[in-house]
XYZ file of C-alpha atoms in Angstrom:
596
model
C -0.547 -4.623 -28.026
C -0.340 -3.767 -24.636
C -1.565 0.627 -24.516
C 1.704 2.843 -23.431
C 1.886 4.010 -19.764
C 0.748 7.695 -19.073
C 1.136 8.800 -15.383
C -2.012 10.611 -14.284
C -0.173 13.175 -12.810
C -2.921 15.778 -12.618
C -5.158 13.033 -10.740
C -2.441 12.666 -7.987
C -1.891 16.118 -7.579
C -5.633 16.902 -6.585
C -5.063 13.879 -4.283
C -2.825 15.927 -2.122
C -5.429 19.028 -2.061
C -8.431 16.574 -0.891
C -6.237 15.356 1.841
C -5.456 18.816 2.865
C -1.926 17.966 3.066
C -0.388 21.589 2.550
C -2.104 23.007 5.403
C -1.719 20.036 7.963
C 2.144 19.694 6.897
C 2.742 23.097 7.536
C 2.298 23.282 11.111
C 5.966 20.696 11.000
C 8.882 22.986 10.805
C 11.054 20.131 8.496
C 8.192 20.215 5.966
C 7.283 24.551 6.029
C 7.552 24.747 2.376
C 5.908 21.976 1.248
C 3.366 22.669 -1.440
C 2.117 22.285 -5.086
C 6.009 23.997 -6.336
C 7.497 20.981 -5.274
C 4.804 18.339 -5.363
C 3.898 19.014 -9.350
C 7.575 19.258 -10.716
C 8.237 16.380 -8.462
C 5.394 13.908 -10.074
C 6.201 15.035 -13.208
C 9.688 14.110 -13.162
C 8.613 10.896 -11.692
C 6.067 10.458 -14.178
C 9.060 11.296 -16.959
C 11.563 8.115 -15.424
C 8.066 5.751 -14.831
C 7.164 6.276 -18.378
C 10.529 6.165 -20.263
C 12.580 3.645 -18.611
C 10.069 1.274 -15.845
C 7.001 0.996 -17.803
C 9.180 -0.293 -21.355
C 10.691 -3.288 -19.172
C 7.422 -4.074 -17.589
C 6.355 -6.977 -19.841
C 10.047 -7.794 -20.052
C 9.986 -9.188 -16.216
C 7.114 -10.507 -16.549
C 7.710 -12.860 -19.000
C 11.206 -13.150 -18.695
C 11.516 -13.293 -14.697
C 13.874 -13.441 -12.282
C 16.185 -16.704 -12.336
C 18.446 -18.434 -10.309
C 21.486 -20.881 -11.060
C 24.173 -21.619 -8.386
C 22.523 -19.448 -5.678
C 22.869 -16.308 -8.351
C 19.770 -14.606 -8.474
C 19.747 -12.886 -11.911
C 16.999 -9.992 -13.009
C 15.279 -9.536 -16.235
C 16.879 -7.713 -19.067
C 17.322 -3.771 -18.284
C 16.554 -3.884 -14.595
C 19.892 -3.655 -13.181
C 20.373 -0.545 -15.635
C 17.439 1.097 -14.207
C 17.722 0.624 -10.799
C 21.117 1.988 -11.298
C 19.527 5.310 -13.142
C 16.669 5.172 -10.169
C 19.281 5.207 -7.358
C 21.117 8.068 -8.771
C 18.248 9.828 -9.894
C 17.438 10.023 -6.301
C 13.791 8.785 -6.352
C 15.231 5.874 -3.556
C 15.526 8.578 -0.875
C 13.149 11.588 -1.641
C 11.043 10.790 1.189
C 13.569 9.862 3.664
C 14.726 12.654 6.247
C 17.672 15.000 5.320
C 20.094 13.901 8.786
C 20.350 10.904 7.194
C 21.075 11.916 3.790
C 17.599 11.849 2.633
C 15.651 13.962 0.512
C 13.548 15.157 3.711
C 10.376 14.939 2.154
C 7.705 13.715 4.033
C 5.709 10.339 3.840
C 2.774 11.753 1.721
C 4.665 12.729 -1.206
C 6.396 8.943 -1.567
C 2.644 8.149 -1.910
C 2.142 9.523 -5.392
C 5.738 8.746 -6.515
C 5.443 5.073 -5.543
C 2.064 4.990 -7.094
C 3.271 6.383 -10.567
C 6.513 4.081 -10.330
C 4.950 0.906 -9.084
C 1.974 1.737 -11.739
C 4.593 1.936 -14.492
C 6.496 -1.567 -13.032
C 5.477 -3.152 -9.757
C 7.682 -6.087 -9.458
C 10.834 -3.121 -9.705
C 8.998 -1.106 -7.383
C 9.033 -3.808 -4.414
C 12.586 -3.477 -3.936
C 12.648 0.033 -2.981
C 9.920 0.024 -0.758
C 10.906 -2.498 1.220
C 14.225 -0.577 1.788
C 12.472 2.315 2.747
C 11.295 -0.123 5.633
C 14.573 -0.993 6.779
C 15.704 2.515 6.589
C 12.970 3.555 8.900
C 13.389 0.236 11.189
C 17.149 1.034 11.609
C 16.854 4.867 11.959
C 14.602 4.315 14.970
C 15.274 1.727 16.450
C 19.296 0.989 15.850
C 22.138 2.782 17.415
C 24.425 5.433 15.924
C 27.255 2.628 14.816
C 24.461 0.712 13.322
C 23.031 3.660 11.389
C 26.532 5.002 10.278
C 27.129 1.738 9.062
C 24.420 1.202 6.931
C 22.110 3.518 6.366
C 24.204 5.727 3.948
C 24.194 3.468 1.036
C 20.539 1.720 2.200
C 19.510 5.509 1.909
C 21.703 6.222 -1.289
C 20.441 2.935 -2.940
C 24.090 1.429 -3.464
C 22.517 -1.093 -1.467
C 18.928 -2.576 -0.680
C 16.779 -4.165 2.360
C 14.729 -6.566 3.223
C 12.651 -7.793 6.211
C 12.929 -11.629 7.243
C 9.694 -13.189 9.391
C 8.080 -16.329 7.607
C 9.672 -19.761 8.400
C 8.801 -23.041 6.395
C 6.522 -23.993 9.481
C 5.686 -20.214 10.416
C 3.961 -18.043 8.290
C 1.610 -14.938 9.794
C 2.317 -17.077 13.882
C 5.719 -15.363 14.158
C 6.132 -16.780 17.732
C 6.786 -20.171 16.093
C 9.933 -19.115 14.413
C 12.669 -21.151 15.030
C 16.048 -18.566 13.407
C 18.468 -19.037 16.422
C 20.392 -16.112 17.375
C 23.625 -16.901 19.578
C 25.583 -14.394 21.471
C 29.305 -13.938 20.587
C 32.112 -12.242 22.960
C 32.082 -8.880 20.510
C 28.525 -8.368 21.176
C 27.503 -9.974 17.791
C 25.248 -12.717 17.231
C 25.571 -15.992 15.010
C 22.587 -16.462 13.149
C 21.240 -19.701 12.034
C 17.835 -20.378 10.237
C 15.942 -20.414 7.540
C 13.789 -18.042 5.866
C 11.187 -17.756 3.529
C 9.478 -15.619 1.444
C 11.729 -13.176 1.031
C 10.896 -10.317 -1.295
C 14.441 -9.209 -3.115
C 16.075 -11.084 -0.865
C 18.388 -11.756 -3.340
C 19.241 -9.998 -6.521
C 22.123 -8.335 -9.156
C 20.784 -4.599 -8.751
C 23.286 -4.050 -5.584
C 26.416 -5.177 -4.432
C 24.954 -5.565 -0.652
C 21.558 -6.467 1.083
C 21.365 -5.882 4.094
C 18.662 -7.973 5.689
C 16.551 -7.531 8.805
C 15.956 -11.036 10.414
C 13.634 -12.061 13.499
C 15.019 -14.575 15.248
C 15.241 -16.057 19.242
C 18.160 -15.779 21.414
C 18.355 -19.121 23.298
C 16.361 -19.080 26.738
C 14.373 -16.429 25.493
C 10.596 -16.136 26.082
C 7.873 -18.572 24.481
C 6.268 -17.439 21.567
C 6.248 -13.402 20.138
C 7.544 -11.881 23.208
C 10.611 -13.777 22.995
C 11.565 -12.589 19.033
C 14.455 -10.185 18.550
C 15.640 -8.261 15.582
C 19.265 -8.316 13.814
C 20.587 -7.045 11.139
C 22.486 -9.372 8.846
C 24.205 -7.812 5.907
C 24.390 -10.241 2.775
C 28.734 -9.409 2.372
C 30.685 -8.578 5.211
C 31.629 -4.747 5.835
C 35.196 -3.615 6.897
C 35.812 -0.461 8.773
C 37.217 1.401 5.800
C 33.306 1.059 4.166
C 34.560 -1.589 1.814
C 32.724 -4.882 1.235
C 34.625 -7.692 2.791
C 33.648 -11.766 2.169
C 30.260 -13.360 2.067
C 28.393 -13.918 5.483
C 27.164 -17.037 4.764
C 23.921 -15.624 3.569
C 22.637 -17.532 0.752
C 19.546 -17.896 -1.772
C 18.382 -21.783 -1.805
C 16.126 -21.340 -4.363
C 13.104 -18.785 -5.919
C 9.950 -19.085 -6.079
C 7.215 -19.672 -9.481
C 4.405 -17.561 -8.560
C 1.675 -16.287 -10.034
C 2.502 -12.495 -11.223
C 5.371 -10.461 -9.884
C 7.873 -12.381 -11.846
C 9.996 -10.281 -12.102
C 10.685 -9.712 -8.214
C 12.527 -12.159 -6.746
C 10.885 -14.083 -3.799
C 13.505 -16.107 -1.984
C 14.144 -19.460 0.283
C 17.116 -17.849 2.347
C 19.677 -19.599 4.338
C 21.628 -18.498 7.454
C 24.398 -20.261 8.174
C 26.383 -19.351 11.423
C 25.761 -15.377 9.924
C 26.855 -12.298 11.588
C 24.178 -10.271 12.925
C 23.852 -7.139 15.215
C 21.138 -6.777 17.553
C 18.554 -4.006 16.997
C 17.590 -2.536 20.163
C 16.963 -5.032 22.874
C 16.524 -8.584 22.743
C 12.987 -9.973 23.135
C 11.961 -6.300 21.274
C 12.387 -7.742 17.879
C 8.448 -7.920 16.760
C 7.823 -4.515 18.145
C 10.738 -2.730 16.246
C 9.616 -4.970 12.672
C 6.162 -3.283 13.178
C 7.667 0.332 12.313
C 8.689 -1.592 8.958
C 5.306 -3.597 8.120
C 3.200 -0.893 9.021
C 4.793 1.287 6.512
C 4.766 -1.622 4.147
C 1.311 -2.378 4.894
C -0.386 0.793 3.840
C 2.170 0.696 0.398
C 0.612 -2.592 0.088
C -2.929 -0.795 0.011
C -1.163 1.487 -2.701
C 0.626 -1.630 -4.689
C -3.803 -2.426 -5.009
C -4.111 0.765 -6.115
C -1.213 0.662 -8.680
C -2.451 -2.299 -10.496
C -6.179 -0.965 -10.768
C -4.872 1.977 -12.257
C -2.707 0.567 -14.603
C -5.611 -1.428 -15.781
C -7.674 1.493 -15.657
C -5.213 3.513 -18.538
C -4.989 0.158 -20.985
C -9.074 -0.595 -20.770
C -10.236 3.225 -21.306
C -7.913 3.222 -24.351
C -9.090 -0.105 -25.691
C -12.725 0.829 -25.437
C -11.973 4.302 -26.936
C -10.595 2.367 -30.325
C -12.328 -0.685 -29.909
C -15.440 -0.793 -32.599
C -18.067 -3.445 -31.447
C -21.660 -3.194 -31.585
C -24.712 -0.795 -31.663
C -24.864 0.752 -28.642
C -28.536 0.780 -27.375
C -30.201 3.962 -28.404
C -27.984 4.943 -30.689
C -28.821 4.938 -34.623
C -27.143 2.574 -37.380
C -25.467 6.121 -38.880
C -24.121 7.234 -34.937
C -22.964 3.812 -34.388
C -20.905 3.978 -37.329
C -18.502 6.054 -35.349
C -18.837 4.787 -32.216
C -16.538 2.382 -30.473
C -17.004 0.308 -26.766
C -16.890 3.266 -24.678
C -20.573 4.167 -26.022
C -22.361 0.903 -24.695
C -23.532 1.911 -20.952
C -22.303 -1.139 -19.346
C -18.678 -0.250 -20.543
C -19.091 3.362 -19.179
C -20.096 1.817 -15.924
C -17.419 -0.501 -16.075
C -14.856 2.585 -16.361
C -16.626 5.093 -14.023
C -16.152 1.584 -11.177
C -13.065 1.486 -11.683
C -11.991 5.180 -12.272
C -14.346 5.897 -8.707
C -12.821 3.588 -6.657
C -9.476 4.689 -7.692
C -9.601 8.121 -6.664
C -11.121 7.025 -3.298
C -7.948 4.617 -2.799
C -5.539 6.563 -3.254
C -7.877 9.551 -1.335
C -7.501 7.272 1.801
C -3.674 6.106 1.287
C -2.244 9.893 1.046
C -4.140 10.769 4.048
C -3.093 7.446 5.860
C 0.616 8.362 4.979
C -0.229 11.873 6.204
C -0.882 10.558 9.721
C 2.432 8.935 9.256
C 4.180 12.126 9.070
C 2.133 13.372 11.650
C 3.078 10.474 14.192
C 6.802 10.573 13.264
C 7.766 14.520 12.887
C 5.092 16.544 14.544
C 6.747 18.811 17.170
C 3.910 18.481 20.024
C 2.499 15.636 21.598
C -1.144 16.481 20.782
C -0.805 16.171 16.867
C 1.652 13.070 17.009
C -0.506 10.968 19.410
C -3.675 11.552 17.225
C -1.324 11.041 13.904
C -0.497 7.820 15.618
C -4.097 6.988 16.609
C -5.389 7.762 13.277
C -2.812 5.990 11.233
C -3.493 3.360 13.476
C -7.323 3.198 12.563
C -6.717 3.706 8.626
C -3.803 0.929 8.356
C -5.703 -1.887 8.092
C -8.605 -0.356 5.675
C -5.512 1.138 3.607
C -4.132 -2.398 3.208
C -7.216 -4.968 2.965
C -9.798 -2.524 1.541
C -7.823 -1.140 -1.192
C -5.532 -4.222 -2.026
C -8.999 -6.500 -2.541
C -10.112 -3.239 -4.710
C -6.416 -3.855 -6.507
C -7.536 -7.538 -7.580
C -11.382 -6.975 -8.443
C -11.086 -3.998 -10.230
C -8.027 -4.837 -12.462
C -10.724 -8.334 -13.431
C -13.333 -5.340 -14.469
C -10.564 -3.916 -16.362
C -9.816 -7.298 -18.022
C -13.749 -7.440 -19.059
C -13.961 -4.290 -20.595
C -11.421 -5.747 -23.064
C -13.928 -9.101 -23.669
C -11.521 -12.163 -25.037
C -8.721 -9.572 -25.619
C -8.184 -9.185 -21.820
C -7.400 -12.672 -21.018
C -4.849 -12.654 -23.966
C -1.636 -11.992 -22.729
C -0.676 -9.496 -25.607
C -2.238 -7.026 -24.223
C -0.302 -6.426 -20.828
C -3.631 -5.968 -18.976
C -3.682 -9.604 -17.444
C -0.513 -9.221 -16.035
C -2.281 -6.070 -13.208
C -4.618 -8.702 -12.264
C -1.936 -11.697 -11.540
C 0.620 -9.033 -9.960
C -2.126 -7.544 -8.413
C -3.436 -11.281 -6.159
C -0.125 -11.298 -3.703
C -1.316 -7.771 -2.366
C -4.067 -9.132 -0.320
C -1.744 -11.980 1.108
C 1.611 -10.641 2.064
C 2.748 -7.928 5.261
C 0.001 -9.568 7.491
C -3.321 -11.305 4.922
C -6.071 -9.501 4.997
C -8.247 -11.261 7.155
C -5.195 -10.387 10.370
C -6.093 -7.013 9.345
C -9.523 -7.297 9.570
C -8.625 -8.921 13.536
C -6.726 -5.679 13.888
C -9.484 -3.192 12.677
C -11.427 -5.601 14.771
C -9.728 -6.111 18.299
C -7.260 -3.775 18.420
C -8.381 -0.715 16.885
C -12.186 -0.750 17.411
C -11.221 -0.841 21.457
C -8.735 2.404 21.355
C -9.208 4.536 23.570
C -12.367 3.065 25.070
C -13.760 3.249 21.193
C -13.287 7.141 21.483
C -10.982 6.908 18.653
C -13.157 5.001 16.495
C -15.736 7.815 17.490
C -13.609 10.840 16.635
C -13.106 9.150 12.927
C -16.542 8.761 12.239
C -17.080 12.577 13.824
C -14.543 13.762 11.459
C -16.847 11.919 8.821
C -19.767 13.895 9.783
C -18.294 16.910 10.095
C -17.612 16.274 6.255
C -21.195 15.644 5.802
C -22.347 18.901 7.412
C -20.151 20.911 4.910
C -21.544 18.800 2.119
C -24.907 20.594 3.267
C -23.964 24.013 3.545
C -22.604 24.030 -0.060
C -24.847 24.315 -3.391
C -26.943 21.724 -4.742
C -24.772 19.768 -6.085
C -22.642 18.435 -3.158
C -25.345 19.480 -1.148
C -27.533 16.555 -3.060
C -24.510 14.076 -2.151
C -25.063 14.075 1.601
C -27.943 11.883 2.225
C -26.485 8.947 0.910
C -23.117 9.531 2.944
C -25.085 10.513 5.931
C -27.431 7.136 5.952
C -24.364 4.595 5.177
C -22.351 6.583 8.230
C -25.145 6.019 10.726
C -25.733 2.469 9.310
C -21.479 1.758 10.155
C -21.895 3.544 13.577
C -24.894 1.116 14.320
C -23.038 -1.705 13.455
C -19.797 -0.850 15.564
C -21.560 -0.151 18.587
C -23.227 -2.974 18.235
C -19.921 -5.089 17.422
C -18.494 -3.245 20.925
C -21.176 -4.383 22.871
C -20.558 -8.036 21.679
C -17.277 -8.075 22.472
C -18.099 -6.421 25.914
C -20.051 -9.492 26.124
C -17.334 -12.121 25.594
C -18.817 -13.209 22.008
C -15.534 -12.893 20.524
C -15.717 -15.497 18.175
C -19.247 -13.555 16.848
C -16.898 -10.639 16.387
C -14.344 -12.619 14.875
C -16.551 -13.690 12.126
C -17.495 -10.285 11.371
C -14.269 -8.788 11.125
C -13.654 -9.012 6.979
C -17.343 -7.386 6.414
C -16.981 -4.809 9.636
C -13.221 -3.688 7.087
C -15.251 -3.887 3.764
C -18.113 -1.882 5.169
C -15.734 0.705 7.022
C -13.889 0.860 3.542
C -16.673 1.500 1.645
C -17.640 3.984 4.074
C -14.296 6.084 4.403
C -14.238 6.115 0.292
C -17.559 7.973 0.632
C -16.034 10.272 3.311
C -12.890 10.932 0.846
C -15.194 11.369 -1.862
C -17.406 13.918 -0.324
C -14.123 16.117 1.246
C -13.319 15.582 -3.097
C -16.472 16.680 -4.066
C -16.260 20.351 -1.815
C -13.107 20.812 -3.288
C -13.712 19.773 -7.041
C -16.681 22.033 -6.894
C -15.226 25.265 -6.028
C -12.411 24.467 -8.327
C -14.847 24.228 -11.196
C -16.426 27.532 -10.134
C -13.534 29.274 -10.095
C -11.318 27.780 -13.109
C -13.946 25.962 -15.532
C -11.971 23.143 -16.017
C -13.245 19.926 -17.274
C -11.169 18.116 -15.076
C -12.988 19.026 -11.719
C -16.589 18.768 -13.434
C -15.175 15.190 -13.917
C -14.210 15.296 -10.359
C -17.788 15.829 -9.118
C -19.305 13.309 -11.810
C -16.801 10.558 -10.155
C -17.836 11.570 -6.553
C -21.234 11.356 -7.266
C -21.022 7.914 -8.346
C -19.199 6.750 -5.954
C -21.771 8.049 -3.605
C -24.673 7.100 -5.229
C -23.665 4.201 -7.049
C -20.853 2.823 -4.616
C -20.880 3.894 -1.188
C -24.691 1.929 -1.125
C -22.865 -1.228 -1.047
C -21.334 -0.592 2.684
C -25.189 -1.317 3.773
C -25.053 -4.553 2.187
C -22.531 -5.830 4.848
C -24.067 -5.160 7.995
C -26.428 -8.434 8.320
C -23.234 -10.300 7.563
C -21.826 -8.147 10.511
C -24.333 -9.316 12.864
C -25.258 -12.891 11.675
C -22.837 -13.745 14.190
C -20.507 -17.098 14.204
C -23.478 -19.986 13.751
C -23.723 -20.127 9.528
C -19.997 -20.456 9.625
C -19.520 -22.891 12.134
C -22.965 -25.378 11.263
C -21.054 -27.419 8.676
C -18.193 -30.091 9.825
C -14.939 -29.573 8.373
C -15.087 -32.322 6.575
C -18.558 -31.666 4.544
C -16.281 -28.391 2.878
């Protein structure tokens, strides 16, 4: 039987003290008081609604699905209910800002609530976030009779959003879209088109979705730059805030995927639908990026969701499961031992448990730079929130998302035969788990991004004050006792080895070999990954330590034990990527298409 969710609330809450989120958010007069008084009651009230109502109808929508008959898109047995007792617990707006009826909580703390909700049921979890999106997209970027119109009840959770892009023909090439958006005498538009794709994009939870569609005006530019954004509610909505008919917005079918069954991933129609231009025309892809860059970096945290899940059900299985003599251990110990005692299992565990912390390590402090880029009050702090969340994006999503799929497979092993048997809910991380690498922009367009986009800022100055930051971590590490002290080698080595390899990537690309750096761009984010989780780890391992000192705990001595493998176990693996960093393009391109 599948092991009962347990939020690890206490985990989490360090999370926020590594990322020295307290201080930092401080200094931003909407978020003064934030601090562990409303970060721990928060989590564990989250952790309370995760636990008692997500996590029993996880295995429900999974094998149950979503379904579709007539165009009706029906969800699993006790969803509706609880996204009705979500919405009105208020978890759909906690981190949304207070003028718009919003919790006014910043970005960082929707971190470890989506993480404990999306642990507890990730297919339920998807809907939400991608409202958050829209909320954001529309608050920014739409004008005040767009946001009175629909961001109450987006914000309330009466209703939920979704973000249109992929065609049939276009998937990740937006400028290939073909959605035609026609201009009407009342300054609407008629939109026409077909999407796919479409997470939520239909579904019984709400009695409205309001949808946010790219599409082209006629005689707009060629390709991206001529892509505008609309929003195109799923029912009509009269003045008096009451729904009106349909807008001929329609569900043509849902997809059979792998995992995620229970979210709803639709073939939508638009047939002569009202819309209402965001912004400017021909703006459309820039104004969508305020929603998928949010979404990407959840994505990095949906990878973290899943590995933790499987984390909680394999450390309980191999604290009951009896199998074997471990080695060492006598035919009288072994008596009462069970799977945890065999070293390979422990090392299975400590991967896992590792690499977890250092995900979600990175993802707070990438959602901190969110908050700093959006509600800092001087220029200073939100252009280098904005540069920094720029630089972590793409590591949050690829790094941690692949982490998402490999480690919930280690979890699976731990288990031996048990894990690939359905019964015990652990299988179902690792399917859910595969889409995270894929959608909101694969991970190989990330690793172009890291690559040509963010390597470049700022004449590479911005790469440079990252990996400054990392060695001022490193310096602390030496000025503390023995025991972080003894952790700074390994950090230090793998941090020179990734500077090396990116000034060596820059001068390439100063070169014109962009097809060399091209083909180094998935190891350049692995290694860079690797790298920040040994940064994250080390800023940890400061923190765990004088915790220990001053408290006794067990839980920071555990701390340190997981830092320290990471760092000597772990972060050794960056090096392993940088002669597939510099091999250039020739291996890849020897063979003829056809010999593949």
């Amino acid at each position: 039987m599948a092991v009962a969710f347990k939020a690890p609330v206490k985990d989490i809450v360090f999370g926020y003290e590594v990322i020295d989120s307290y201080n930092i958010l401080s200094k931003i007069s909407a978020f003064s008081d934030f601090s562990e008084d409303i970060v721990i009651p928060t989590m564990e009230e989250c952790a309370k609604f995760a636990e008692e109502v997500l996590a029993p109808i996880n295995s429900i929508g999974d094998q149950n699905g979503a379904t579709i008959k007539d165009g009706v898109v029906t969800m699993p047995e006790g969803f509706v209910e609880a996204y009705k007792s979500f919405a009105e617990s208020g978890w759909a707006s906690i981190s949304l800002p207070s003028e718009i009826g919003g919790g006014g909580m910043p970005i960082t703390l929707s971190g470890g609530t989506l993480e404990i909700l999306s642990t507890a049921n990730l297919a339920f979890g998807l809907a939400p976030g991608l409202s958050a999106g829209a909320i954001s997209a529309i608050n920014f970027h739409g004008n005040d009779e767009q946001k009175e119109k629909f961001l109450p009840k987006l914000v309330s959770g009466e209703w939920t959003g979704t973000m249109n892009l992929s065609e049939p023909q276009s998937g990740s090439d937006l400028g290939t879209i073909t959605t035609k958006a026609e201009a009407q005498e009342d300054g609407t538009y008629k939109i026409t088109g077909t999407k796919v794709w479409i997470t939520f994009g239909e579904h019984d939870m709400t009695e409205n979705i309001i949808h946010l569609v790219l599409a082209k005006v006629p005689g707009s530019p060629e390709g991206t730059k001529g892509i505008s954004m609309f929003i195109v509610p799923k029912m009509h909505i009269n003045d008096d805030g009451s729904l009106g008919e349909n807008n001929n917005v329609s569900c043509i079918s849902i997809e059979e995927k792998l995992g995620i069954h229970a979210s709803p991933t639709c073939v939508m129609e638009y047939d002569g639908s009202t819309g209402y231009l965001v912004g400017e025309e021909n703006r459309g892809l820039n104004y969508m990026f305020t929603m998928m860059n949010e979404a990407r970096v959840w994505v990095g945290g949906q990878g973290l969701a899943c590995a933790n899940g499987a984390l909680i059900g394999a450390a309980q299985y191999a604290r009951d499961r009896v199998q074997g003599r471990p080695v060492g251990m006598s035919k009288e110990e072994a008596k009462k031992s069970t799977i945890i005692d065999h070293a390979d299992v422990r090392r299975m565990l400590m991967t896992i448990k590792a690499y977890v912390d250092a995900m979600r390590y990175l993802m707070f402090d990438n959602q901190l730079m969110m908050d700093l880029e959006y509600f800092a009050e001087d220029e200073e702090t939100k252009a280098f929130g904005e540069e920094r969340c720029g630089i972590l994006t793409p590591i949050t999503k690829a790094w941690v998302s692949d982490l998402g799929v490999e480690l919930s497979s280690v979890a699976i092993q731990v288990y031996g035969g048990m894990g690939y048997v359905e019964e015990t809910g652990v299988a179902q991380y690792l399917r859910d788990s595969r889409i995270a690498p894929i959608y909101e922009g694969t991970n190989g367009i990330q690793a172009l991004d890291l690559m040509f986009r963010k390597l470049p800022l700022d004449n590479g100055q911005a790469m440079q004050r990252l990996l400054g930051d990392v060695n001022k971590v490193i310096e602390e590490m030496k000025n503390e006792d023995e025991v972080v002290a003894s952790m700074a080698g390994n950090l230090q080595t793998e941090v020179e080895k990734l500077s090396e390899v990116t000034m060596w990537l820059g001068s390439r690309m100063l070169e014109g070999e962009l097809v060399d750096a091209s083909a180094a761009a998935t190891p350049y984010l692995k290694m860079f990954g690797q790298v920040l989780g040994g940064y994250y780890m080390g800023r940890a391992a400061i923190i765990a330590n004088k915790k220990y000192k001053e408290t006794n705990d067990e839980f920071y001595a555990d701390k340190l034990t997981l830092c320290s493998f990471y760092i000597e176990q772990l972060l050794p693996l960056a090096s392993g990527y940088a002669s597939a960093i510099t091999a250039g393009k020739d291996d890849l391109f020897a063979m003829k298409a056809e010999n593949f």
